[in-house]
Coordinates of C-alpha atoms and ligand atoms in Angstrom, one line a residue:
M1 CA 82.7 102.9 134.1
Y2 CA 85.2 101.8 131.4
Y3 CA 82.4 100.4 129.3
L4 CA 80.5 103.6 129.4
F5 CA 83.5 105.5 128.4
A6 CA 84.2 103.1 125.5
R7 CA 80.6 103.4 124.3
V8 CA 80.6 107.1 124.4
S9 CA 83.9 107.4 122.6
A10 CA 82.8 104.9 120.0
L11 CA 79.6 106.9 119.4
L12 CA 81.5 110.1 119.3
W13 CA 83.9 108.6 116.8
L14 CA 81.1 107.3 114.6
L15 CA 79.7 110.8 114.6
L16 CA 83.1 112.3 113.6
D17 CA 83.5 109.7 110.9
W18 CA 80.1 110.4 109.6
L19 CA 80.9 114.1 109.5
G20 CA 84.0 113.2 107.6
L21 CA 86.3 114.6 110.3
Y22 CA 88.1 111.5 111.5
N23 CA 88.8 109.5 108.4
P24 CA 92.4 110.1 107.3
P25 CA 92.3 112.2 104.2
K26 CA 92.7 110.4 100.8
I27 CA 95.9 111.1 98.9
P28 CA 94.9 112.6 95.6
G29 CA 96.0 110.8 92.4
I30 CA 96.7 107.4 94.0
L31 CA 94.2 104.6 93.5
S32 CA 92.2 104.0 96.7
I33 CA 90.8 100.5 97.3
P34 CA 87.1 100.6 98.3
G35 CA 86.4 99.7 101.9
Y36 CA 83.9 100.2 104.7
P37 CA 83.1 103.2 106.8
I38 CA 85.4 103.7 109.9
V39 CA 87.4 100.5 109.5
G40 CA 88.3 101.2 105.9
N41 CA 90.0 98.1 104.4
L42 CA 91.0 96.7 107.8
L43 CA 88.6 93.7 107.7
Q44 CA 89.7 92.8 104.1
V45 CA 93.3 92.4 105.1
L46 CA 93.2 90.5 108.4
S47 CA 94.5 87.4 106.8
N48 CA 97.7 87.2 104.7
P49 CA 97.7 91.0 103.8
A50 CA 100.6 90.7 101.5
E51 CA 98.7 88.2 99.4
V52 CA 95.6 90.4 99.4
Y53 CA 97.6 93.4 98.3
M54 CA 99.2 91.4 95.6
K55 CA 95.8 90.3 94.2
W56 CA 94.5 93.9 94.4
S57 CA 97.6 95.1 92.5
D58 CA 96.9 92.5 89.8
K59 CA 93.2 93.2 89.6
H60 CA 93.6 96.9 89.4
E61 CA 96.8 96.7 87.3
A62 CA 98.3 99.2 89.8
S63 CA 101.6 98.9 91.5
L64 CA 100.8 101.7 94.0
F65 CA 97.6 102.1 95.8
Q66 CA 96.3 103.4 99.1
V67 CA 94.4 101.6 101.8
Q68 CA 92.8 102.9 104.9
L69 CA 93.2 100.8 108.1
G70 CA 90.9 102.4 110.6
A71 CA 92.5 105.7 111.6
Q72 CA 95.5 105.2 109.4
R73 CA 96.1 105.5 105.7
M74 CA 99.0 103.8 104.0
V75 CA 100.4 103.5 100.5
V76 CA 101.3 100.0 99.4
V77 CA 104.0 99.5 96.7
N78 CA 103.9 96.2 94.9
K79 CA 106.2 96.1 91.8
Y80 CA 109.9 95.8 92.0
Q81 CA 110.9 98.8 90.1
D82 CA 108.6 101.2 92.1
V83 CA 109.9 99.8 95.4
Y84 CA 113.5 100.3 94.1
N85 CA 112.8 103.9 93.0
L86 CA 111.0 104.9 96.1
W87 CA 113.3 103.2 98.7
V88 CA 116.6 103.8 97.0
K89 CA 116.2 107.1 95.1
H90 CA 114.2 108.7 97.8
S91 CA 116.0 107.0 100.6
F92 CA 116.2 110.0 102.9
A93 CA 112.5 110.9 102.5
T94 CA 111.5 107.4 103.5
A95 CA 113.8 107.0 106.5
S96 CA 111.4 107.0 109.4
R97 CA 109.1 104.4 111.0
P98 CA 105.6 104.6 112.2
V99 CA 104.8 104.6 115.9
L100 CA 102.2 101.9 116.7
Y101 CA 100.2 102.2 119.9
T102 CA 100.5 98.7 121.4
F103 CA 104.0 98.1 120.3
H104 CA 105.6 101.5 121.1
D105 CA 103.5 102.8 124.0
I106 CA 103.1 99.7 125.9
V107 CA 105.5 96.9 125.0
S108 CA 108.5 99.1 124.5
A109 CA 108.1 101.4 127.5
T110 CA 111.0 100.0 129.6
Q111 CA 113.7 98.6 127.3
G112 CA 113.2 101.3 124.7
F113 CA 112.5 100.7 121.0
T114 CA 114.7 98.4 119.0
V115 CA 116.8 100.2 116.5
G116 CA 114.5 99.0 113.7
S117 CA 111.4 100.5 115.3
T118 CA 112.8 103.9 116.4
P119 CA 111.5 106.8 114.3
F120 CA 114.1 108.9 112.6
C121 CA 115.8 111.2 115.1
P122 CA 119.4 111.9 116.4
S123 CA 119.2 109.0 118.8
Y124 CA 118.3 106.6 116.0
V125 CA 121.2 107.8 113.9
L126 CA 123.6 107.2 116.8
K127 CA 122.3 103.7 117.6
K128 CA 122.2 102.7 113.9
K129 CA 125.8 103.9 113.4
T130 CA 127.0 102.0 116.5
L131 CA 125.3 98.8 115.4
A132 CA 126.3 99.1 111.8
S133 CA 130.0 99.5 112.6
N134 CA 129.8 96.4 114.7
L135 CA 127.9 94.4 112.1
N136 CA 129.4 95.4 108.8
K137 CA 131.1 92.8 106.5
K138 CA 134.5 93.1 108.1
A139 CA 133.2 93.0 111.7
V140 CA 131.2 89.9 110.8
S141 CA 134.1 88.1 109.2
E142 CA 135.9 88.5 112.5
L143 CA 133.1 86.6 114.1
S144 CA 133.8 83.4 112.1
G145 CA 135.0 81.6 115.2
V146 CA 131.6 82.1 116.8
F147 CA 129.8 80.6 113.8
D148 CA 132.3 77.7 113.7
K149 CA 131.6 76.9 117.3
E150 CA 127.9 77.5 117.3
V151 CA 127.2 75.4 114.2
N152 CA 129.3 72.5 115.6
Y153 CA 127.3 72.8 118.9
T154 CA 124.0 72.8 117.0
I155 CA 124.7 69.8 114.8
R156 CA 126.2 67.9 117.8
N157 CA 123.1 68.4 119.8
L158 CA 120.9 67.5 116.8
I159 CA 122.7 64.2 116.6
L160 CA 122.6 63.6 120.4
D161 CA 118.9 64.3 120.5
N162 CA 118.0 61.9 117.7
R163 CA 119.0 58.4 118.5
E164 CA 119.0 57.2 114.9
L165 CA 121.7 59.7 114.0
L166 CA 124.0 58.5 116.8
G167 CA 126.9 56.4 115.6
P168 CA 129.4 57.1 112.8
P169 CA 127.9 57.3 109.3
S170 CA 129.4 54.0 108.2
C171 CA 127.3 52.0 110.7
N172 CA 124.3 52.6 108.7
I173 CA 122.5 49.3 109.1
Y174 CA 119.6 50.0 111.4
R175 CA 119.0 53.3 109.7
N176 CA 117.2 51.3 107.0
F177 CA 114.4 50.6 109.4
R178 CA 113.2 54.1 109.9
N179 CA 109.6 55.1 110.4
E180 CA 108.0 58.4 111.1
S181 CA 109.3 58.6 114.6
C182 CA 112.6 59.5 113.1
D183 CA 111.3 62.6 111.3
I184 CA 112.8 65.8 112.7
D185 CA 111.5 69.3 113.2
L186 CA 114.6 71.4 112.8
Y187 CA 113.1 74.7 113.7
R188 CA 114.0 74.7 117.4
Y189 CA 117.6 73.8 116.7
F190 CA 117.9 76.8 114.4
Q191 CA 116.2 79.1 116.9
L192 CA 118.6 78.1 119.7
F193 CA 121.4 78.5 117.2
A194 CA 120.4 82.1 116.4
L195 CA 119.8 82.9 120.1
R196 CA 123.0 81.5 121.3
S197 CA 125.0 83.2 118.6
S198 CA 123.5 86.7 119.3
V199 CA 123.8 86.3 123.1
Y200 CA 127.5 85.4 122.7
I201 CA 128.2 88.2 120.3
T202 CA 126.4 90.7 122.5
Y203 CA 127.3 89.7 126.0
G204 CA 130.1 87.1 125.6
L205 CA 127.9 84.6 127.5
H206 CA 127.4 80.9 126.5
L207 CA 123.9 79.8 127.2
D208 CA 123.6 76.1 127.9
C209 CA 120.3 76.0 125.9
Y210 CA 120.0 72.2 125.7
R211 CA 120.4 71.6 129.4
R212 CA 120.7 74.0 132.3
D213 CA 119.5 77.2 130.6
G214 CA 116.8 75.4 128.5
P215 CA 113.8 77.1 130.2
F216 CA 115.5 80.5 130.1
C217 CA 116.2 80.2 126.3
Q218 CA 112.7 79.0 125.6
D219 CA 111.3 81.9 127.5
I220 CA 113.2 84.4 125.4
I221 CA 112.1 82.7 122.2
D222 CA 108.4 82.6 123.2
I223 CA 108.2 86.1 124.5
E224 CA 110.0 87.6 121.5
A225 CA 107.7 85.7 119.2
Q226 CA 104.7 87.3 120.9
I227 CA 106.2 90.7 120.8
M228 CA 106.9 90.4 117.1
R229 CA 103.2 89.9 116.6
Y230 CA 102.5 93.3 118.2
R231 CA 104.4 94.9 115.3
S232 CA 102.1 93.5 112.7
T233 CA 100.1 96.0 110.8
T234 CA 96.9 94.0 111.3
S235 CA 97.0 92.0 114.4
N236 CA 96.5 95.0 116.8
L237 CA 93.1 96.4 116.3
A238 CA 93.7 99.0 119.0
D239 CA 96.3 100.6 116.8
Y240 CA 93.7 101.4 114.2
I241 CA 90.4 101.6 116.1
I242 CA 91.2 104.1 118.7
P243 CA 88.2 103.6 121.1
L244 CA 89.4 100.0 121.6
R245 CA 92.3 101.4 123.7
Y246 CA 89.9 102.4 126.4
L247 CA 88.4 98.9 126.8
P248 CA 89.4 97.5 130.2
G249 CA 92.3 95.0 130.0
V250 CA 93.5 95.9 126.6
S251 CA 97.0 96.8 127.8
K252 CA 97.2 94.1 130.5
Y253 CA 98.7 91.4 128.4
P254 CA 101.2 93.6 126.6
E255 CA 102.3 94.9 130.0
Y256 CA 102.7 91.4 131.3
I257 CA 104.8 90.5 128.3
R258 CA 106.9 93.6 128.8
G259 CA 107.6 92.5 132.4
R260 CA 108.8 89.1 131.2
R261 CA 111.1 90.7 128.7
D262 CA 112.6 93.1 131.4
F263 CA 113.4 90.0 133.4
Y264 CA 115.6 88.3 130.9
M265 CA 117.2 91.4 129.5
E266 CA 118.3 92.4 132.9
D267 CA 119.4 88.9 133.7
L268 CA 121.7 88.8 130.7
M269 CA 123.3 92.2 131.5
D270 CA 123.8 91.2 135.2
S271 CA 125.3 87.8 134.2
M272 CA 127.8 89.6 132.0
K273 CA 128.7 92.0 134.8
R274 CA 129.0 89.2 137.3
R275 CA 131.4 87.3 135.0
Y276 CA 133.6 90.4 134.5
A277 CA 133.7 90.9 138.3
R278 CA 134.6 87.2 138.8
E279 CA 137.4 86.9 136.2
E280 CA 140.7 88.4 136.7
H281 CA 141.5 89.2 133.1
P282 CA 138.2 88.9 131.3
I283 CA 138.3 88.8 127.5
K284 CA 136.1 91.7 126.5
T285 CA 135.4 91.1 122.8
N286 CA 131.7 91.2 123.1
L287 CA 129.5 94.0 121.7
V288 CA 128.5 95.6 125.0
A289 CA 132.1 95.8 126.2
K290 CA 133.3 97.1 122.9
I291 CA 130.7 99.9 122.9
A292 CA 131.4 100.7 126.6
S293 CA 135.2 101.0 125.9
K294 CA 134.8 103.2 122.8
N295 CA 131.7 105.2 122.9
C296 CA 130.4 107.1 125.9
L297 CA 127.9 109.0 123.8
L298 CA 125.2 106.4 124.2
T299 CA 122.8 106.8 127.1
D300 CA 121.9 103.8 129.2
L301 CA 118.6 103.4 127.5
E302 CA 120.2 103.5 124.1
L303 CA 122.6 100.8 125.1
K304 CA 119.6 98.7 126.3
S305 CA 117.9 99.3 123.0
I306 CA 121.0 98.0 121.1
C307 CA 121.1 94.9 123.3
L308 CA 117.4 94.4 122.7
T309 CA 117.9 94.7 119.0
M310 CA 120.7 92.1 119.0
V311 CA 118.7 89.6 121.1
S312 CA 115.4 90.0 119.2
A313 CA 116.2 91.0 115.6
G314 CA 117.4 87.8 114.1
L315 CA 115.5 85.5 116.5
D316 CA 112.8 84.5 114.1
N317 CA 113.8 85.7 110.7
T318 CA 117.1 83.8 110.5
P319 CA 115.8 80.5 111.8
L320 CA 112.5 80.7 109.8
T321 CA 114.5 81.3 106.5
M322 CA 116.9 78.5 107.4
N323 CA 114.1 76.1 108.1
Y324 CA 112.3 77.1 104.9
L325 CA 115.5 76.3 102.9
M326 CA 115.7 72.8 104.6
G327 CA 112.0 72.3 103.7
Q328 CA 112.7 73.2 100.1
L329 CA 115.7 70.8 99.9
S330 CA 113.6 68.0 101.4
H331 CA 111.3 68.1 98.3
P332 CA 112.2 66.0 95.3
H333 CA 113.9 68.9 93.4
G334 CA 116.1 69.4 96.4
E335 CA 118.1 66.2 95.9
K336 CA 119.9 67.5 92.8
Q337 CA 120.5 70.8 94.4
Q338 CA 122.0 69.2 97.5
E339 CA 124.3 67.0 95.3
R340 CA 125.5 70.0 93.4
A341 CA 126.1 71.9 96.6
F342 CA 128.0 69.0 98.2
N343 CA 130.1 68.5 95.0
E344 CA 131.0 72.3 94.8
L345 CA 131.9 72.4 98.5
M346 CA 134.2 69.4 98.1
R347 CA 135.7 70.7 94.8
I348 CA 136.9 74.0 96.3
S349 CA 138.3 72.2 99.4
G350 CA 140.4 69.6 97.4
N351 CA 137.9 66.8 98.1
R352 CA 138.7 66.8 101.8
L353 CA 135.6 66.7 104.0
I354 CA 137.3 68.2 107.1
S355 CA 138.7 71.1 105.0
A356 CA 135.3 71.8 103.6
W357 CA 133.8 71.7 107.1
E358 CA 136.3 74.2 108.3
A359 CA 136.2 76.5 105.3
A360 CA 132.4 76.8 105.8
A361 CA 133.0 79.1 108.8
T362 CA 136.0 81.1 107.6
E363 CA 135.1 81.9 104.0
Q364 CA 131.9 82.4 102.0
N365 CA 133.5 81.1 98.8
C366 CA 131.0 78.6 97.6
D367 CA 128.8 80.6 95.3
Y368 CA 126.2 77.8 94.9
I369 CA 125.5 77.9 98.7
T370 CA 125.2 81.6 98.7
A371 CA 122.8 81.3 95.8
L372 CA 120.7 78.7 97.7
V373 CA 120.5 81.1 100.7
Y374 CA 119.6 84.1 98.4
E375 CA 116.9 82.0 96.7
A376 CA 115.5 81.0 100.1
L377 CA 115.4 84.6 101.2
R378 CA 113.7 85.7 98.0
S379 CA 111.3 82.8 97.6
F380 CA 110.1 82.8 101.2
S381 CA 110.3 86.5 101.9
V382 CA 110.0 85.9 105.7
L383 CA 108.7 89.4 106.4
P384 CA 106.3 89.6 103.4
L385 CA 105.5 93.3 104.0
G386 CA 109.0 94.2 105.2
L387 CA 108.9 96.8 108.0
P388 CA 106.8 99.9 107.3
R389 CA 108.3 103.3 106.7
V390 CA 107.0 106.8 107.2
T391 CA 107.9 109.6 104.8
T392 CA 109.6 112.6 106.3
K393 CA 109.2 114.9 103.3
D394 CA 106.8 115.2 100.4
I395 CA 107.8 112.8 97.6
T396 CA 106.9 113.5 94.0
Y397 CA 106.8 110.3 92.1
K398 CA 105.3 109.6 88.7
D399 CA 103.2 112.8 88.9
V400 CA 101.6 112.1 92.2
T401 CA 102.7 113.6 95.5
I402 CA 103.0 111.4 98.5
P403 CA 102.8 113.8 101.5
A404 CA 105.2 113.8 104.4
G405 CA 104.0 111.6 107.2
T406 CA 102.5 108.9 105.0
T407 CA 103.1 105.3 106.0
L408 CA 104.7 103.4 103.1
V409 CA 104.5 99.6 102.9
M410 CA 106.8 97.6 100.7
N411 CA 105.1 94.4 99.5
A412 CA 108.4 92.5 99.6
Y413 CA 106.7 89.2 98.8
A414 CA 105.0 90.7 95.7
A415 CA 108.2 92.5 94.5
N416 CA 110.3 89.4 95.1
H417 CA 107.9 87.6 92.8
D418 CA 107.7 90.2 90.1
E419 CA 107.9 88.5 86.8
N420 CA 109.7 91.4 85.1
V421 CA 112.7 90.8 87.4
F422 CA 112.6 87.2 88.4
E423 CA 111.7 84.7 85.6
N424 CA 109.3 81.9 86.8
P425 CA 109.2 83.6 90.2
Y426 CA 107.4 80.7 91.9
Q427 CA 110.1 78.2 91.0
F428 CA 112.8 77.6 93.7
N429 CA 115.8 78.1 91.4
P430 CA 119.2 79.0 92.9
N431 CA 120.6 79.2 89.4
R432 CA 119.0 82.6 88.9
W433 CA 121.7 84.1 91.1
L434 CA 124.6 82.5 89.0
D435 CA 126.1 83.1 85.6
T436 CA 126.7 80.1 83.2
N437 CA 130.0 79.4 84.9
G438 CA 128.4 79.1 88.3
N439 CA 129.7 82.4 89.6
L440 CA 127.5 84.8 91.6
L441 CA 126.0 87.6 89.6
H442 CA 126.4 91.0 91.0
N443 CA 123.3 92.7 89.7
L444 CA 122.3 95.1 92.5
N445 CA 119.1 96.2 90.9
K446 CA 117.9 92.6 90.7
F447 CA 118.7 91.8 94.3
H448 CA 116.0 90.3 96.6
L449 CA 114.2 92.7 98.8
T450 CA 114.0 90.5 101.9
F451 CA 116.4 92.6 103.9
G452 CA 114.7 95.8 102.7
L453 CA 116.5 98.6 100.9
G454 CA 117.9 102.1 101.4
T455 CA 118.8 103.9 104.6
R456 CA 116.8 101.6 106.8
M457 CA 117.8 98.4 105.3
C458 CA 118.5 95.5 107.7
S459 CA 121.7 96.1 109.7
G460 CA 122.0 92.4 110.4
N461 CA 122.2 91.2 106.8
H462 CA 125.9 90.3 106.9
L463 CA 125.4 88.5 110.2
A464 CA 122.4 86.7 109.0
M465 CA 124.1 85.7 105.7
A466 CA 127.2 84.4 107.5
E467 CA 125.1 82.4 110.0
M468 CA 122.9 80.8 107.3
Y469 CA 125.9 80.2 105.0
T470 CA 127.9 78.2 107.6
L471 CA 124.9 76.3 108.8
T472 CA 123.7 75.4 105.3
C473 CA 127.2 74.1 104.3
R474 CA 127.5 71.9 107.3
M475 CA 124.0 70.5 107.2
I476 CA 124.7 69.5 103.6
L477 CA 128.2 68.2 104.3
M478 CA 126.9 66.0 107.2
F479 CA 123.4 64.9 106.0
K480 CA 121.2 64.2 103.1
I481 CA 118.0 66.2 103.7
K482 CA 115.1 64.0 102.7
A483 CA 111.3 64.1 102.7
P484 CA 109.9 62.9 106.0
T485 CA 108.6 59.3 106.2
G486 CA 105.4 60.6 107.8
P487 CA 103.0 63.2 106.3
L488 CA 104.7 66.4 107.5
L489 CA 106.4 67.5 104.3
M490 CA 106.7 71.3 104.1
V491 CA 103.9 73.0 102.1
L492 CA 105.7 75.1 99.5
D493 CA 103.4 78.1 99.3
P494 CA 104.2 80.2 102.4
F495 CA 100.7 81.7 102.4
R496 CA 99.0 78.3 102.5
N497 CA 101.5 77.2 105.1
N498 CA 101.0 80.2 107.3
R499 CA 99.8 79.3 110.8
N500 CA 99.3 82.9 111.9
S501 CA 98.1 84.7 108.8
G502 CA 97.7 88.1 110.7
G503 CA 101.3 88.1 111.9
T504 CA 104.3 90.2 110.9
S505 CA 106.4 87.3 109.6
F506 CA 105.4 84.0 108.2
E507 CA 104.8 81.5 110.9
P508 CA 104.8 78.2 109.1
K509 CA 102.9 75.2 110.3
P510 CA 105.4 72.7 111.8
F511 CA 106.9 70.4 109.3
K512 CA 109.6 67.7 109.4
V513 CA 112.5 66.4 107.4
R514 CA 114.4 63.1 107.5
L515 CA 118.2 63.3 107.9
E516 CA 120.4 60.6 106.5
P517 CA 124.1 60.8 107.5
R518 CA 126.3 61.0 104.4
V519 CA 128.7 58.2 103.9
W520 CA 131.8 59.6 102.3
S521 CA 135.5 59.2 102.8
G522 CA 136.4 61.0 106.0
S523 CA 132.8 61.1 107.3
D524 CA 133.6 58.9 110.3
T525 CA 136.6 61.0 111.2
L526 CA 134.4 64.1 111.0
Y527 CA 131.8 62.4 113.2
Y528 CA 134.2 61.4 115.9
R529 CA 135.9 64.8 116.0
L530 CA 132.6 66.6 116.2
M531 CA 131.2 64.4 118.9
R532 CA 134.3 64.5 121.0
Q533 CA 134.3 68.3 121.4
Ligands
LIG601 C1 117.2 86.4 107.6 C2 117.3 87.2 108.6 C3 116.8 88.6 108.6 C4 115.9 89.2 107.8 C5 115.1 88.6 106.6 C6 115.8 90.6 108.2 C7 114.9 91.5 107.6 C8 114.8 92.9 107.9 C9 114.0 93.8 107.3 C10 113.0 93.6 106.1 C11 114.2 95.0 107.9 C12 113.5 96.4 107.5 C13 114.3 97.0 106.4 C14 113.7 98.2 105.7 O1 112.9 98.9 106.3 O2 114.1 98.4 104.6 C15 115.2 94.8 108.9 C16 115.6 95.8 109.8 C17 116.6 95.6 110.7 N1 117.2 94.4 111.0 FE1 117.0 92.6 110.1 N2 116.6 90.8 109.2 C18 117.2 89.6 109.5 C19 118.2 89.4 110.5 C20 118.7 90.4 111.3 C21 119.7 90.1 112.3 C22 120.4 88.8 112.6 C23 119.9 91.3 112.9 C24 120.9 91.5 114.0 C25 121.2 92.4 114.8 C26 119.0 92.3 112.3 C27 119.0 93.7 112.6 C28 118.1 94.6 112.0 C29 118.1 96.0 112.4 C30 118.9 96.7 113.5 C31 117.1 96.6 111.6 C32 116.7 98.0 111.6 C33 117.3 98.9 110.6 C34 116.8 100.3 110.6 O3 115.6 100.5 110.9 O4 117.6 101.2 110.4 N3 118.3 91.7 111.4 N4 115.5 93.5 109.0
LIG602 C1 134.2 72.3 114.7 O1 134.3 70.9 114.2 C2 135.4 70.7 113.4 C3 135.4 69.3 112.9 O2 135.2 68.4 114.0 C4 136.7 71.0 114.1 O3 137.8 70.8 113.2 C5 136.7 72.5 114.5 O4 137.8 72.8 115.3 C6 135.4 72.7 115.4 N1 135.4 74.1 115.8 C7 135.3 74.5 117.1 C8 135.3 75.9 117.3 O5 135.2 73.7 118.0
LIG603 C1 109.1 53.1 114.9 O1 110.3 52.4 115.1 C2 110.7 52.4 116.5 C3 112.1 51.7 116.7 O2 112.5 51.2 115.5 C4 109.6 51.6 117.3 O3 109.9 51.6 118.7 C5 108.3 52.3 117.1 O4 107.2 51.6 117.7 C6 108.0 52.5 115.6 N1 106.8 53.3 115.4 C7 105.8 53.1 114.5 C8 104.7 54.1 114.5 O5 105.8 52.1 113.8

């Protein structure tokens, strides 16, 4: 029955396509990349689309071009200056998001869309405003206690989990007999760090991710990673080839995933409510409580959507970028960069290790560390195609008109590697963010595009920066990050290292580093203090 329906609709569609009725119309004046009937360019961009687009852009010497992915047409923008002009100077005309079939209609049916995937509408504006006021620079600086505690917790568990790191740095004897069993994959530690931080900020709950709540935390991480895949422009054929939606079983798996998500989202909310009911004078500094006390304009579904955004938004981007930075530092060029970072951190804290450790959470005053994080964001570009936009008005740009309702794709990876803006773009060089005195440059039209730009720029950028800053400082203060003894050194090119080349974000193949505790005056004291907590 289903099969018959699928066949008939496929045939009908072929016919419509042949008659030229179904193909999305070409936008006049913009280069159109040749493709195939019906599917358009879909088959050409199934693997590492950002890289394919970048190559097309070079080959045709065109920054803007259009592609057809099945029933959808989109404009891809590759050069920095064009991205900047369209996303900043036309920020209101580019303020919406496309609605994808699998992601929006099936996966998001119960908890609502995240803020980032809601099309432009009054409800979006309200949610974004609420979130932005709780995640702006000042609000994030008030969360420094959270980062302090969470980074301590992460590094303490990292040491406890890896036997060769146990013991104060000065007892370094048997550390000389390392082999590859001592190499460490840091990714899971960073994921749990991001998860615990957001859950605490949102609900005021501490998850015991390394012990009691281990399976619960892993569940959230696994399910959210799968949901992220449903957002990708190319991994959901049913988004583009409409008859596929009628095949039996196509929506089964997304529905199952949705059920798993409902379970933990409700569990988190219930745990928070139970805690409040139990405690006599609960401290209500978490996001949900703050919103509830101030703002009654939000509906229940909108509040759910904000919670979902908080739990899911930074869950892979922040840890992936952190892990990439550690991978970069583990290469030979990273040794000098770590030494410089360590020396700068010590210099601004009067050469006292404990002060440097504490300052890492309360201030972001070491420009070299900020530059390292910026460079990791730029060089890796974790979301290589950013998140797509939809135009809400016609845009006239360089004598072409991009009509309202067009999907616009920022090739963030390509623009972050545009030679006109970033000299030697493939070199990992934090100095590009600093002037000759080592102070941060404030060149806003040369900023990386990894958080996007304009009205729908990432709302979590200050939060993500603060988390990565503190974690980077403390990793460098505590350890020397070295190449693994075994073969699992990080592959530098993110495209070659991509395990899921059809995904939304880069999903690197697992790699490892070797950590060597730093022996420095005060390092034993720091060790004992940290492990005693
Ligand atoms: C390294 C970490 C992160 C990266 C690279 C990143 C990147 C991005 C990008 C590229 C966008 C789309 C921007 C655009 O269309 O111009 C976005 C949107 C968003 N991000 Fe992030 N993000 C990160 C962490 C976070 C965190 C920790 C949160 C915490 C809540 C967050 C919340 C959001 C929200 C709410 C949006 C939607 C904004 C809108 O559509 O108006 N992000 N992010
Ligand atoms: C984190 O560790 C440092 C050094 O051991 C300590 O001074 C600080 O109080 C700790 N922070 C928290 C929140 O436990
Ligand atoms: C690595 O060292 C550990 C302890 O020093 C030892 O138990 C293990 O067998 C060694 N593994 C290899 C592959 O040599």
